[in-house]
Amino acid sequence: MVSDDVLRTHLQELRRGTVVVASLVALRRPDYGYALLQRLTGHGFPVDANTLYPLLRRLEEQGLLTSEWNTEESRPRKFYRTSESGEQVLRRLLDDLAAVQTSLTTLIEGAPR
């Protein structure tokens, strides 16, 4: 029997890359960090705030997200949005993800390659 720790580690590794893709998809519609955290969790991508906020900063530094502060509310919030470069990267990531899924399906079904 596989230990819970071993399984948890592998699930975490599997999810790590998908959170980037999910964030770029979700941020096609501008949102702030906490709302994104809730939206991702609601769609089956549970992510810790200590993971998400550094990820958002990194994606912004890479030019894949843009951001602006909304100071109209009682508490200023930084809104993020997928940039044009982010859309280009996202399309490639989604294509690759689909290819990986196809390859896995073929492997699982035992079809010759």
Coordinates of C-alpha atoms in Angstrom, one line a residue:
M1 CA 0.0 0.0 0.0
V2 CA 1.3 3.4 -0.9
S3 CA 1.6 5.9 1.9
D4 CA -0.5 9.0 2.0
D5 CA 2.7 11.1 2.0
V6 CA 4.0 9.5 -1.2
L7 CA 0.6 10.0 -2.9
R8 CA 0.3 13.5 -1.7
T9 CA 3.8 14.4 -3.1
H10 CA 3.0 13.0 -6.5
L11 CA -0.4 14.7 -6.6
Q12 CA 1.2 18.0 -5.7
E13 CA 3.8 17.6 -8.5
L14 CA 1.0 16.9 -11.0
R15 CA -1.0 19.9 -9.9
R16 CA 1.9 22.3 -9.8
G17 CA 1.9 22.9 -13.6
T18 CA -1.8 22.8 -14.0
V19 CA -2.2 25.7 -11.6
V20 CA -0.3 27.9 -14.0
V21 CA -2.6 26.9 -16.8
A22 CA -5.7 27.3 -14.7
S23 CA -4.6 30.7 -13.5
L24 CA -3.9 31.9 -17.1
V25 CA -7.3 30.6 -18.2
A26 CA -9.1 32.1 -15.2
L27 CA -7.4 35.5 -15.5
R28 CA -8.7 36.0 -19.0
R29 CA -11.3 37.8 -16.9
P30 CA -9.5 40.2 -14.5
D31 CA -9.6 39.3 -10.9
Y32 CA -7.7 39.8 -7.7
G33 CA -5.7 37.2 -5.8
Y34 CA -8.1 36.1 -3.2
A35 CA -11.0 35.8 -5.6
L36 CA -8.8 33.8 -8.0
L37 CA -7.9 31.5 -5.1
Q38 CA -11.5 30.9 -4.4
R39 CA -12.4 30.4 -8.1
L40 CA -9.5 27.9 -8.6
T41 CA -10.5 26.0 -5.5
G42 CA -14.1 25.9 -6.7
H43 CA -13.1 24.4 -10.0
G44 CA -11.0 21.7 -8.5
F45 CA -7.6 23.4 -8.3
P46 CA -6.9 23.7 -4.6
V47 CA -4.0 26.0 -4.1
D48 CA -2.5 27.6 -1.0
A49 CA -2.2 31.4 -0.9
N50 CA 1.5 31.0 -0.1
T51 CA 1.8 29.3 -3.5
L52 CA -0.6 31.5 -5.5
Y53 CA 0.7 34.9 -4.7
P54 CA 4.4 34.2 -5.6
L55 CA 3.1 32.5 -8.8
L56 CA 1.1 35.6 -9.7
R57 CA 4.2 37.8 -9.2
R58 CA 6.4 35.4 -11.2
L59 CA 3.9 35.3 -14.1
E60 CA 3.7 39.1 -14.0
E61 CA 7.5 39.4 -14.1
Q62 CA 7.5 37.1 -17.1
G63 CA 5.0 39.3 -18.9
L64 CA 2.3 36.7 -18.9
L65 CA 0.0 38.7 -16.6
T66 CA -0.7 42.4 -16.4
S67 CA -1.9 44.1 -13.2
E68 CA -3.4 47.3 -12.0
W69 CA -4.5 48.5 -8.6
N70 CA -8.2 49.2 -7.9
T71 CA -8.4 51.9 -5.3
E72 CA -12.1 52.6 -5.7
E73 CA -13.1 50.2 -3.0
S74 CA -12.5 50.6 0.8
R75 CA -9.5 48.3 0.5
P76 CA -7.1 48.6 -2.5
R77 CA -6.8 45.4 -4.6
K78 CA -4.4 44.4 -7.3
F79 CA -6.3 43.0 -10.3
Y80 CA -4.5 40.6 -12.6
R81 CA -5.3 39.8 -16.2
T82 CA -3.7 37.4 -18.8
S83 CA -1.6 39.5 -21.2
E84 CA -1.3 38.9 -24.9
S85 CA 2.0 37.1 -24.3
G86 CA 0.2 35.0 -21.6
E87 CA -2.5 34.1 -24.2
Q88 CA 0.2 32.9 -26.6
V89 CA 1.9 30.8 -23.9
L90 CA -1.5 29.5 -22.7
R91 CA -2.4 28.3 -26.2
R92 CA 0.9 26.4 -26.4
L93 CA 0.4 24.9 -22.9
L94 CA -3.1 23.8 -23.7
D95 CA -2.0 22.2 -26.9
D96 CA 0.8 20.3 -25.0
L97 CA -1.6 19.3 -22.3
A98 CA -4.0 17.9 -24.9
A99 CA -1.1 16.0 -26.5
V100 CA -0.1 14.6 -23.1
Q101 CA -3.7 13.5 -22.5
T102 CA -3.8 11.8 -25.8
S103 CA -0.5 10.0 -25.2
L104 CA -1.7 8.9 -21.8
T105 CA -5.0 7.6 -23.2
T106 CA -3.1 5.7 -25.9
L107 CA -0.8 4.2 -23.3
I108 CA -3.6 3.3 -21.0
E109 CA -5.6 1.6 -23.7
G110 CA -2.5 -0.3 -24.8
A111 CA -2.7 0.8 -28.4
P112 CA 0.6 0.5 -30.4
R113 CA 2.4 3.6 -31.3

